[in-house]
Coordinates of N, CA and C in Angstrom, one line a residue:
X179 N 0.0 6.0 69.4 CA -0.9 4.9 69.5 C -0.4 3.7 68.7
X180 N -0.1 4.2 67.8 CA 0.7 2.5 67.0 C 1.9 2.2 67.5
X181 N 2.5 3.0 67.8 CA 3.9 2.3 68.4 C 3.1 1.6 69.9
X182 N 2.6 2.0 70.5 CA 1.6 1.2 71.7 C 1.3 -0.3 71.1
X183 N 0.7 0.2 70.0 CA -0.2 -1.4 69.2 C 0.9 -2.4 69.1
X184 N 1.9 -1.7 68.5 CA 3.2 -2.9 68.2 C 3.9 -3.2 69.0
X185 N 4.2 -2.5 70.1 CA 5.0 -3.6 71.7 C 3.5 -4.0 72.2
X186 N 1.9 -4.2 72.2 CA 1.4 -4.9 72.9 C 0.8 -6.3 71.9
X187 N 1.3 -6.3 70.3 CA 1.5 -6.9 69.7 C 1.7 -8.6 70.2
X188 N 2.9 -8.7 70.4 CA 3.2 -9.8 70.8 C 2.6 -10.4 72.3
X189 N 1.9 -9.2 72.9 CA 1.5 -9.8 74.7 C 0.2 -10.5 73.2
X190 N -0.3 -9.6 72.6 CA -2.0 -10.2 72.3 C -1.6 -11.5 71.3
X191 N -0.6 -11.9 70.8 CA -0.5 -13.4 70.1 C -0.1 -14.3 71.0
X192 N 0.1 -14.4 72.4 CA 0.6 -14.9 73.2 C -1.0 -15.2 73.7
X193 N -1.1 -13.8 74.4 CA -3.0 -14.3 74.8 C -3.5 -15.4 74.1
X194 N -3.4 -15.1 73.4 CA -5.0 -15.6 71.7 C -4.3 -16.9 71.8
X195 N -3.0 -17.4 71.7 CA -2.4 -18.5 71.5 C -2.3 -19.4 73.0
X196 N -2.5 -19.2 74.0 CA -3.0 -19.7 75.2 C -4.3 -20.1 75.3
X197 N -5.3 -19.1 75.0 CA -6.5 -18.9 75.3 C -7.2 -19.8 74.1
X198 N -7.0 -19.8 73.3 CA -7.2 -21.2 72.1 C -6.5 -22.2 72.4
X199 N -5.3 -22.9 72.7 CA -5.1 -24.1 73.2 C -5.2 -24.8 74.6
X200 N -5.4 -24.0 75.3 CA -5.9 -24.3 76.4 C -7.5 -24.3 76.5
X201 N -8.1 -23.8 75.6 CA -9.4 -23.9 75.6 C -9.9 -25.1 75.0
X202 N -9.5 -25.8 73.7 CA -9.6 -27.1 73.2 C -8.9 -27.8 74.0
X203 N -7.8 -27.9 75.0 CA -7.5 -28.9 75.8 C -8.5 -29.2 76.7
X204 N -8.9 -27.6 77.0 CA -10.2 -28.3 78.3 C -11.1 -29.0 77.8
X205 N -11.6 -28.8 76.7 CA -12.6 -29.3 75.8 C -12.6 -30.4 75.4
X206 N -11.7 -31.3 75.2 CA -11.2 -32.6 74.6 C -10.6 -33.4 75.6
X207 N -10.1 -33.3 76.7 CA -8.9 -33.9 77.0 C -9.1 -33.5 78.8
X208 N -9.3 -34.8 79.3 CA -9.2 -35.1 80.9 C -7.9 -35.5 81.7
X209 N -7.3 -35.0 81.6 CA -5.8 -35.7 82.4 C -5.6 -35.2 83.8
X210 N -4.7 -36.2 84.9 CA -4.5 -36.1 86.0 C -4.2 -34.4 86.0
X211 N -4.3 -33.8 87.4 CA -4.3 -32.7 87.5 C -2.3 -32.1 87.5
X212 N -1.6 -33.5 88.2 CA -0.4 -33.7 88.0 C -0.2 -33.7 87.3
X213 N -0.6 -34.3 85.6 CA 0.2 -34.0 84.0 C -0.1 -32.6 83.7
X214 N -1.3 -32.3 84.0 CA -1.9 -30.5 83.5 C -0.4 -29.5 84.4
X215 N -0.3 -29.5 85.2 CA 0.4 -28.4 86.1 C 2.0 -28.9 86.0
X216 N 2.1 -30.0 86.0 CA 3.7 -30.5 86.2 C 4.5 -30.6 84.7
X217 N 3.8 -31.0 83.6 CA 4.3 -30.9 82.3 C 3.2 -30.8 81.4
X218 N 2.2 -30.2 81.3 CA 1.4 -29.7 80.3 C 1.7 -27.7 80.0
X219 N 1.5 -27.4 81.4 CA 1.5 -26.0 81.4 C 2.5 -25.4 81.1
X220 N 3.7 -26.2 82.3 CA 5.1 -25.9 81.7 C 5.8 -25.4 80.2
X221 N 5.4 -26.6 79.5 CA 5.5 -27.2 78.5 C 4.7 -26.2 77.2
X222 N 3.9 -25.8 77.5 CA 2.6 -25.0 76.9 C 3.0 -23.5 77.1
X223 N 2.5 -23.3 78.1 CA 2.6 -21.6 79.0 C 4.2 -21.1 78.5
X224 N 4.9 -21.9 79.4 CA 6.1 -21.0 79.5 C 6.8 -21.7 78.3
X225 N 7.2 -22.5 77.4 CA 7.6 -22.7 75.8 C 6.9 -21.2 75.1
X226 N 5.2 -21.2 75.4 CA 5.5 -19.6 74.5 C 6.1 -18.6 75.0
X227 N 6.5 -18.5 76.4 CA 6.9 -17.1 76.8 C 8.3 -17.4 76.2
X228 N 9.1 -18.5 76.1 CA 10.2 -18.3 76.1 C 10.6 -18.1 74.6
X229 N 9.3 -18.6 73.7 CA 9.3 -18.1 72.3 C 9.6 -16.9 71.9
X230 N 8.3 -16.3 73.1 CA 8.3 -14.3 72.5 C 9.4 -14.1 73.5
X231 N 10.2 -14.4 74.3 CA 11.3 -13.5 75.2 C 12.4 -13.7 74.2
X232 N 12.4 -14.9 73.6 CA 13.7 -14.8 72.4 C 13.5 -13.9 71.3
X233 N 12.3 -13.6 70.6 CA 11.7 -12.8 69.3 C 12.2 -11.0 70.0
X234 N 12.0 -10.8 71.0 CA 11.7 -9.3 71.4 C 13.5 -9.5 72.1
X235 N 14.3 -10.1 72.6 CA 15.4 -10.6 72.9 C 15.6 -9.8 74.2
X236 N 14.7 -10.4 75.1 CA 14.5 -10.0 76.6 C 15.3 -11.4 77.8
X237 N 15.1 -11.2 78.7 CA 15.4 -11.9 79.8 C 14.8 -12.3 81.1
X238 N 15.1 -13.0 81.7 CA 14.4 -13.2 83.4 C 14.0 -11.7 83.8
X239 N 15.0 -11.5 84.2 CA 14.8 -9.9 84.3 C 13.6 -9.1 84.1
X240 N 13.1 -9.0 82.6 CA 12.0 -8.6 81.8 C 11.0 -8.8 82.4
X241 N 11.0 -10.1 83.2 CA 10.0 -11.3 83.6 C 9.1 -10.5 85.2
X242 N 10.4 -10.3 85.6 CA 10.3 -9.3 87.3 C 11.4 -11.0 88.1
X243 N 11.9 -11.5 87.1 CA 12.7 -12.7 87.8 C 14.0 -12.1 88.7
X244 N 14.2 -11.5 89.9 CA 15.1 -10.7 90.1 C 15.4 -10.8 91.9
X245 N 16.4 -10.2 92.5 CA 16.4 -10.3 93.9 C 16.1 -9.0 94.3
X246 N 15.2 -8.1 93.5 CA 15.4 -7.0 94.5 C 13.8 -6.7 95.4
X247 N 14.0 -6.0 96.2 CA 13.0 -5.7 97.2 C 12.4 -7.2 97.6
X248 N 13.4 -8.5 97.7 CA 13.0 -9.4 98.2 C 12.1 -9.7 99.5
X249 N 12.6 -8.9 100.6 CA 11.9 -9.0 101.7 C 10.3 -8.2 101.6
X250 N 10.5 -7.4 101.0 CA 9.0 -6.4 100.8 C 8.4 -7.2 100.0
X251 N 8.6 -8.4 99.1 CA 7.6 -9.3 98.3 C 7.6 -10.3 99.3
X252 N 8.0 -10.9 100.2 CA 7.7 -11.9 101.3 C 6.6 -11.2 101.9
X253 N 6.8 -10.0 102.5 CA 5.5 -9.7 103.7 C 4.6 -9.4 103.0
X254 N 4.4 -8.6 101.9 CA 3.6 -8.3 101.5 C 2.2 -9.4 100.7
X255 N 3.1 -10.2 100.6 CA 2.4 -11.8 99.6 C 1.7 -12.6 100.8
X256 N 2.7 -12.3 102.2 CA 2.2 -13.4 103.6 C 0.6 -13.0 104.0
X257 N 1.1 -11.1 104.0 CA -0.1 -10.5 104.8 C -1.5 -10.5 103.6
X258 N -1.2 -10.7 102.4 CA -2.8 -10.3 101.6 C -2.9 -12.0 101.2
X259 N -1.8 -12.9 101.3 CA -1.7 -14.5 101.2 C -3.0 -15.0 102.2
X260 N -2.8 -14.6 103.4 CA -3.7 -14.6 104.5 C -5.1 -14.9 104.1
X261 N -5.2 -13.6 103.1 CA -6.9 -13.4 103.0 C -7.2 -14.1 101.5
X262 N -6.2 -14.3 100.9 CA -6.6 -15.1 99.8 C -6.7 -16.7 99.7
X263 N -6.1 -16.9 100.8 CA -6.1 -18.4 101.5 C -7.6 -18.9 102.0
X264 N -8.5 -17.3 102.8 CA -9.3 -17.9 102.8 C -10.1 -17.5 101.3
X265 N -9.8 -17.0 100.7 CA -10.4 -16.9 99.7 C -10.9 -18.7 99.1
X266 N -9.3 -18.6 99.1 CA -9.0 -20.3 98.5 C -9.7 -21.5 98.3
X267 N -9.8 -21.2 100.1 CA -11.1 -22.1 101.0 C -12.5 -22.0 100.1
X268 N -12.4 -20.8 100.4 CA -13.9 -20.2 99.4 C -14.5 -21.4 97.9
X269 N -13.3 -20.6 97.0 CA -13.1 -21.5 95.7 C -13.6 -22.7 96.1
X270 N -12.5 -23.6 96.7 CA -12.1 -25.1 97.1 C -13.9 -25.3 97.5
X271 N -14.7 -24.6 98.6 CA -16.0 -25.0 98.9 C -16.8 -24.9 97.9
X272 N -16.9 -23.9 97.1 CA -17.9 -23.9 95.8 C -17.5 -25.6 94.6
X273 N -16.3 -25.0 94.6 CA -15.8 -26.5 93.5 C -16.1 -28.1 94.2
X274 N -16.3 -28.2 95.9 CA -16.6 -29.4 95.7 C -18.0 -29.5 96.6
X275 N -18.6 -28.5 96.7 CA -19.9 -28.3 97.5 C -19.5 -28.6 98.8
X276 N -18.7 -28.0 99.6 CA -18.2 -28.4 100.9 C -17.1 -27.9 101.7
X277 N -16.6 -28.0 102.6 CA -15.4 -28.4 103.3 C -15.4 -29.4 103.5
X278 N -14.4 -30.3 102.9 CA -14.1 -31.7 103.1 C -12.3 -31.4 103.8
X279 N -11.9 -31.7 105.2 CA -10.4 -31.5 105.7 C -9.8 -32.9 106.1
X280 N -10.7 -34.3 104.9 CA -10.1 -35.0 105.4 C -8.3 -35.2 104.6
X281 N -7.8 -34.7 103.6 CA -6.4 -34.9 103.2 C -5.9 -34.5 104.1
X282 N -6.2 -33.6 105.2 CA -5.2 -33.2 105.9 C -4.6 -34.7 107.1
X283 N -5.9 -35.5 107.2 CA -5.0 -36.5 107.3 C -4.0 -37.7 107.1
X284 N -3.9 -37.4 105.9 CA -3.0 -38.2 104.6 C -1.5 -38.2 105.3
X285 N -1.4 -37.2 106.2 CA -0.1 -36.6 106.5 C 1.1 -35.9 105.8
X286 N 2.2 -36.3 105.7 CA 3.3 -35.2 104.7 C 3.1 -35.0 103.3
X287 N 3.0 -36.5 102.8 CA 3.0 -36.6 101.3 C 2.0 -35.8 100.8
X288 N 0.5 -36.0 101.4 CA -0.3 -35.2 100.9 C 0.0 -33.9 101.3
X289 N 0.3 -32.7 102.3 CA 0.5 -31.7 102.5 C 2.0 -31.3 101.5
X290 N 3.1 -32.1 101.3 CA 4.1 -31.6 100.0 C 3.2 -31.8 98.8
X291 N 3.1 -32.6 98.6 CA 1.7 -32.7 97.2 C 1.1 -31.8 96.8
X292 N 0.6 -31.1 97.6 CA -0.4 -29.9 97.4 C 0.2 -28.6 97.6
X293 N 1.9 -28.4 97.8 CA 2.3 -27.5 97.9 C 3.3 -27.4 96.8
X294 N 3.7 -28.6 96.4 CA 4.3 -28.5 95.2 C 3.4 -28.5 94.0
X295 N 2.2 -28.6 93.7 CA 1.2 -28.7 93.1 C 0.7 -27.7 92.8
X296 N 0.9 -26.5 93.5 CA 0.4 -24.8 94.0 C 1.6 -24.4 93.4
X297 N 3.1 -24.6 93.9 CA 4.1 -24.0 92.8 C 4.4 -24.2 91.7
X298 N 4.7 -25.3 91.5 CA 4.4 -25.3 89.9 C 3.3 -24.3 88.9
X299 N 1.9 -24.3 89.2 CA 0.8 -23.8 88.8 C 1.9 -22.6 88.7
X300 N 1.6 -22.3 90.2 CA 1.9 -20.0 90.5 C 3.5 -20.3 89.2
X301 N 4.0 -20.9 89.4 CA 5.2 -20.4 88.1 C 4.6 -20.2 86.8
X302 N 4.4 -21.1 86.2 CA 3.6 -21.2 84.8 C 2.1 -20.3 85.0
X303 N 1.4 -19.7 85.9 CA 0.8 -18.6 85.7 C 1.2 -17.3 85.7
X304 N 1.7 -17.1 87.2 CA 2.3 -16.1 87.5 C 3.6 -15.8 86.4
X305 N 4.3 -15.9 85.6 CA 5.3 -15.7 84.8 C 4.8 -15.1 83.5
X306 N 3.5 -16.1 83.3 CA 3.1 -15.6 82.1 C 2.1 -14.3 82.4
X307 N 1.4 -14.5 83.4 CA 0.1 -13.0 83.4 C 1.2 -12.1 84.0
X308 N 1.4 -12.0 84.6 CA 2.5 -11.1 85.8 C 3.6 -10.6 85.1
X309 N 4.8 -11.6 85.1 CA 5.7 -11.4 84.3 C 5.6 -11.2 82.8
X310 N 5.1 -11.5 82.1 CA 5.1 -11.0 80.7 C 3.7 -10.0 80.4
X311 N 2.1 -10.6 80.3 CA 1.5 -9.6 79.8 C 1.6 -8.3 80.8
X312 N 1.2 -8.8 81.9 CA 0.7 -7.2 83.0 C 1.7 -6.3 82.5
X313 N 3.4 -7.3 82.8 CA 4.1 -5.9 82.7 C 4.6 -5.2 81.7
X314 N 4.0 -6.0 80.6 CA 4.5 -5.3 78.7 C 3.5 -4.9 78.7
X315 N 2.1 -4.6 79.4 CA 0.8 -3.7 79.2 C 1.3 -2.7 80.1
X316 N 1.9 -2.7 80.8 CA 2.3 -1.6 81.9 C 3.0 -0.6 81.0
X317 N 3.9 -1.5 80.9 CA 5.4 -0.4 80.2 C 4.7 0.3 78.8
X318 N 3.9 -0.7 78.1 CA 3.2 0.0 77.3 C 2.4 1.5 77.1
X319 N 1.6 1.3 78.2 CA 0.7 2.1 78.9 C 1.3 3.1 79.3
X320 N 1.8 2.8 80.5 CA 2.2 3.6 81.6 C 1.3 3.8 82.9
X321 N -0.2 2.7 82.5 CA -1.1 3.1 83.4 C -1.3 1.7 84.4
X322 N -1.0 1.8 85.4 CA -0.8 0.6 86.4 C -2.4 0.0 86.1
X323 N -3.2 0.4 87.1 CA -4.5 -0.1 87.1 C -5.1 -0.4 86.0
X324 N -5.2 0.3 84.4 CA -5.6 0.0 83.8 C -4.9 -1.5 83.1
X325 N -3.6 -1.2 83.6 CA -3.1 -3.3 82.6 C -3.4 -3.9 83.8
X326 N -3.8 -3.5 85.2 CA -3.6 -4.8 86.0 C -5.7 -4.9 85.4
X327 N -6.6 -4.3 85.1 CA -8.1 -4.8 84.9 C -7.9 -5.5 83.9
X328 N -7.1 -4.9 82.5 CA -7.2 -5.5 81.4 C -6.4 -6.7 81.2
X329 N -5.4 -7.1 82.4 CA -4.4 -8.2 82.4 C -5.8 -9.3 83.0
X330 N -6.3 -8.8 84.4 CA -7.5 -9.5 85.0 C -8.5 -9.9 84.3
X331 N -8.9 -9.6 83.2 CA -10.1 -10.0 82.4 C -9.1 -10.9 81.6
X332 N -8.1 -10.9 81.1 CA -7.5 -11.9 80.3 C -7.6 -13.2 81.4
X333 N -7.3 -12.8 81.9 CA -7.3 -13.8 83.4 C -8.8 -14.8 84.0
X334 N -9.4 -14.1 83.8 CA -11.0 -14.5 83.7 C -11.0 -15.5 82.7
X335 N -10.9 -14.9 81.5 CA -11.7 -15.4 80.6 C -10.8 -17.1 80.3
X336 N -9.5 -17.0 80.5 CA -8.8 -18.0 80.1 C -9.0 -18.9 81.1
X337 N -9.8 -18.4 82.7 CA -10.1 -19.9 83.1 C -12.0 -20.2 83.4
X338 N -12.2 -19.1 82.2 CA -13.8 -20.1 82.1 C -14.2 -21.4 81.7
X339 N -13.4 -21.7 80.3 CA -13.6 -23.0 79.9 C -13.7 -24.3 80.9
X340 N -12.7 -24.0 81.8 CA -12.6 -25.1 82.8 C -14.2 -25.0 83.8
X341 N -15.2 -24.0 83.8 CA -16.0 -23.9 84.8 C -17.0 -24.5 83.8
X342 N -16.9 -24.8 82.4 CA -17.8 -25.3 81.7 C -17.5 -26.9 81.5
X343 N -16.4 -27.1 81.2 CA -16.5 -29.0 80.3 C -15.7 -29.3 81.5
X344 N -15.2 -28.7 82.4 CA -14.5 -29.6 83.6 C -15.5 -29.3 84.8
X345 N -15.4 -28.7 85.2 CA -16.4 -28.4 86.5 C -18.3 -28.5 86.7
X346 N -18.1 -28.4 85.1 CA -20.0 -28.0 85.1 C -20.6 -27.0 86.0
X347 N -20.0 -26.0 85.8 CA -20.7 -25.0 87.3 C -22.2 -24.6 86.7
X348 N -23.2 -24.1 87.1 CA -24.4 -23.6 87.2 C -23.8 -22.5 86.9
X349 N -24.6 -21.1 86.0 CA -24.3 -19.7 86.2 C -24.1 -19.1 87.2
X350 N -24.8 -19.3 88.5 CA -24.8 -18.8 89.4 C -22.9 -19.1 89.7
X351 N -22.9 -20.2 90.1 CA -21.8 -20.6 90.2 C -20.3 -20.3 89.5
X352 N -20.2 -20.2 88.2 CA -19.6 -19.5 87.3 C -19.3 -18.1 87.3
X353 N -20.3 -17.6 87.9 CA -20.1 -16.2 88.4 C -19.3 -15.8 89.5
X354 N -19.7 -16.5 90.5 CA -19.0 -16.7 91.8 C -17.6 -17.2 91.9
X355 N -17.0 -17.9 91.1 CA -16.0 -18.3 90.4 C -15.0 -17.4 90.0
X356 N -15.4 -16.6 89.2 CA -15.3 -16.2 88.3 C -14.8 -14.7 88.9
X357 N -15.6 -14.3 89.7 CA -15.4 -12.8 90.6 C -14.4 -13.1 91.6
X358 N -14.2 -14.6 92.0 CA -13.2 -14.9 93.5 C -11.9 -14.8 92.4
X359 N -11.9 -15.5 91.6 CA -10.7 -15.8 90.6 C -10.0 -14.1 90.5
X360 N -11.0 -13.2 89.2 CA -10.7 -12.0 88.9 C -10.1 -11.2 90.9
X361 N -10.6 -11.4 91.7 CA -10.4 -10.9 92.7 C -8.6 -10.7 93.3
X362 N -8.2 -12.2 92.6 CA -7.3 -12.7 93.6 C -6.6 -12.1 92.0
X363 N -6.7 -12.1 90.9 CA -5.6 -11.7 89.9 C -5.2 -10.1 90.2
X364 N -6.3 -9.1 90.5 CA -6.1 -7.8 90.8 C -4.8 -7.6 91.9
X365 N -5.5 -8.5 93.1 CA -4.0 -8.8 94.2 C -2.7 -9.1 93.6
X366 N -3.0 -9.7 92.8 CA -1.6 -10.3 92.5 C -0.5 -9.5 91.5
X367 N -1.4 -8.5 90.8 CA -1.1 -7.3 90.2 C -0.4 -6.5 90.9
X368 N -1.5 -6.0 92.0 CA -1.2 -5.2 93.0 C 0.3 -5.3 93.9
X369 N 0.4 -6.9 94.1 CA 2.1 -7.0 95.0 C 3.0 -6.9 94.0
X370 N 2.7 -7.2 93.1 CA 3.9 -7.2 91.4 C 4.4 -5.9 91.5
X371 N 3.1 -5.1 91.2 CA 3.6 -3.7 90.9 C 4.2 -3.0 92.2
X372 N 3.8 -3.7 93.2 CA 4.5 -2.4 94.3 C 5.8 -3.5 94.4
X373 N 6.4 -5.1 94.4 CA 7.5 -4.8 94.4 C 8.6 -5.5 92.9
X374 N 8.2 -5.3 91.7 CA 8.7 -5.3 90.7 C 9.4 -6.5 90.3
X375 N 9.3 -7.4 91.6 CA 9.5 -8.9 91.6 C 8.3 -10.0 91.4
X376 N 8.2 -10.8 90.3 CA 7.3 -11.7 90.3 C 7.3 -13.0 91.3
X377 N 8.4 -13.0 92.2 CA 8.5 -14.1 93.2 C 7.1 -13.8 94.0
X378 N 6.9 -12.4 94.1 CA 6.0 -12.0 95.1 C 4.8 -12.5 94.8
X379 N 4.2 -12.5 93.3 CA 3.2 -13.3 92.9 C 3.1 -14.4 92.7
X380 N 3.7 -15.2 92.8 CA 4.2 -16.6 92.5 C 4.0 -17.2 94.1
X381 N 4.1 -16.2 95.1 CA 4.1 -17.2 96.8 C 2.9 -16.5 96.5
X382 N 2.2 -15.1 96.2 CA 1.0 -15.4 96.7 C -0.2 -16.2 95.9
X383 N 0.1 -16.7 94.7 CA -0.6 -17.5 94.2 C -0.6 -18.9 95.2
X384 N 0.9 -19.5 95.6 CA 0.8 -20.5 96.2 C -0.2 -20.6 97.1
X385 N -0.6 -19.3 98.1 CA -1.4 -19.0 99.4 C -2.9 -18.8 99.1
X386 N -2.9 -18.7 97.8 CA -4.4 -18.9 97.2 C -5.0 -20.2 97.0
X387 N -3.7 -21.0 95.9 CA -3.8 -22.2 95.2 C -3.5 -23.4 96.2
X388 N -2.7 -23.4 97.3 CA -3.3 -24.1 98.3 C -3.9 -24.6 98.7
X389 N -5.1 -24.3 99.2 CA -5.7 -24.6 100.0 C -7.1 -25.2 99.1
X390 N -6.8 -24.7 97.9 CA -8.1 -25.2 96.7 C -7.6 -27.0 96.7
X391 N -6.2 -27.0 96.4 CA -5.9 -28.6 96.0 C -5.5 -29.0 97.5
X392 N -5.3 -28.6 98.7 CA -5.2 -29.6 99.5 C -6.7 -29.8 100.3
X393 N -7.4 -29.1 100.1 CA -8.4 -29.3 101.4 C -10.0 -29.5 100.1
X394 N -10.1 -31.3 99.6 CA -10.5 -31.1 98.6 C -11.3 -33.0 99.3

């Protein structure tokens, strides 16, 4: 049990150290959603991972940054991408009381916009929950499902703040939120672990995160 405590050591100062400054940023601070995702997160998220990957003297690799079982993280991210897309929709309609499809007329710029917008995000999330906590709770463990619930509740909780001082959701709503979100982190557990590549979570985050920032 203590040697457990001390390699999941560094996943829980990483947590606590996200989950408190990203929590006072939401709290304080309104910036375009392009400074948050393009050089806040970056800059924030992955500076700490690359902190603790140097302390523990790990690599991409560690990450699930790799070419293997490439094609089995493609299908697998397209076919459950599918249903988290409409998931997406889902989110996207709660967040602005609607389907609104008018950006789809904006034409290219806005459809690259929103797709570059989505990868960025899926890197600086998916690298950190995926690639570093799930799979240092895994290796820890040994128990798949239990790091992918306890990786998903980290996951939860780190984007409530935003349903409070940015979104203002009603409880109802926060709930609802809150269950689609945890929903889509379990999936994304789920393609990681069956193919040991985080690229897989990173496209299906895109197929999630899509359709929230383009169809808005």
């Amino acid at each position: 049990m203590a040697q457990k405590f001390a390699e999941l050591r560094p996943v829980i100062r990483l947590y606590l150290f996200l989950l408190v400054i990203w929590g006072i940023y939401r709290l304080l601070f309104r910036l375009p959603a392009e400074v948050e995702e393009l050089v806040l997160k970056p800059v924030i998220w992955l500076g700490a991972i690359v902190y603790f990957l140097r302390r523990e003297g790990g690599n991409l690799a560690s990450l699930g940054f790799s070419k293997k079982n490439l094609f089995k993280s493609i299908y697998l991210s397209v076919g459950l991408g599918i249903l988290f897309a409409a998931e997406g929709a889902l989110v996207n309609s709660l967040k602005y009381g609607g389907f609104d499809f008018i950006s789809l007329g904006l034409g290219l710029p806005a459809f690259l916009g929103a797709l570059g917008l989505s990868l960025a995000t899926a890197i600086s999330e998916e690298t950190t929950f995926r690639g570093y906590i799930f799979n240092r709770i895994w290796r820890a463990t040994g128990r798949e499902w239990y790091s992918n619930f306890i990786t998903t509740a980290g996951w939860v909780l780190i984007h409530l703040p935003i349903t409070f001082f940015v979104l203002k959701y009603t409880v109802p709503q926060i709930a609802v939120f809150l269950f689609l979100t945890g929903l889509f982190s379990l999936g994304s557990g789920f393609v990681f672990a069956r193919t040991g590549n985080v690229l897989s979570s990173i496209l299906l985050h895109v197929l999630w995160e899509w359709p929230i920032i383009l169809f808005r």
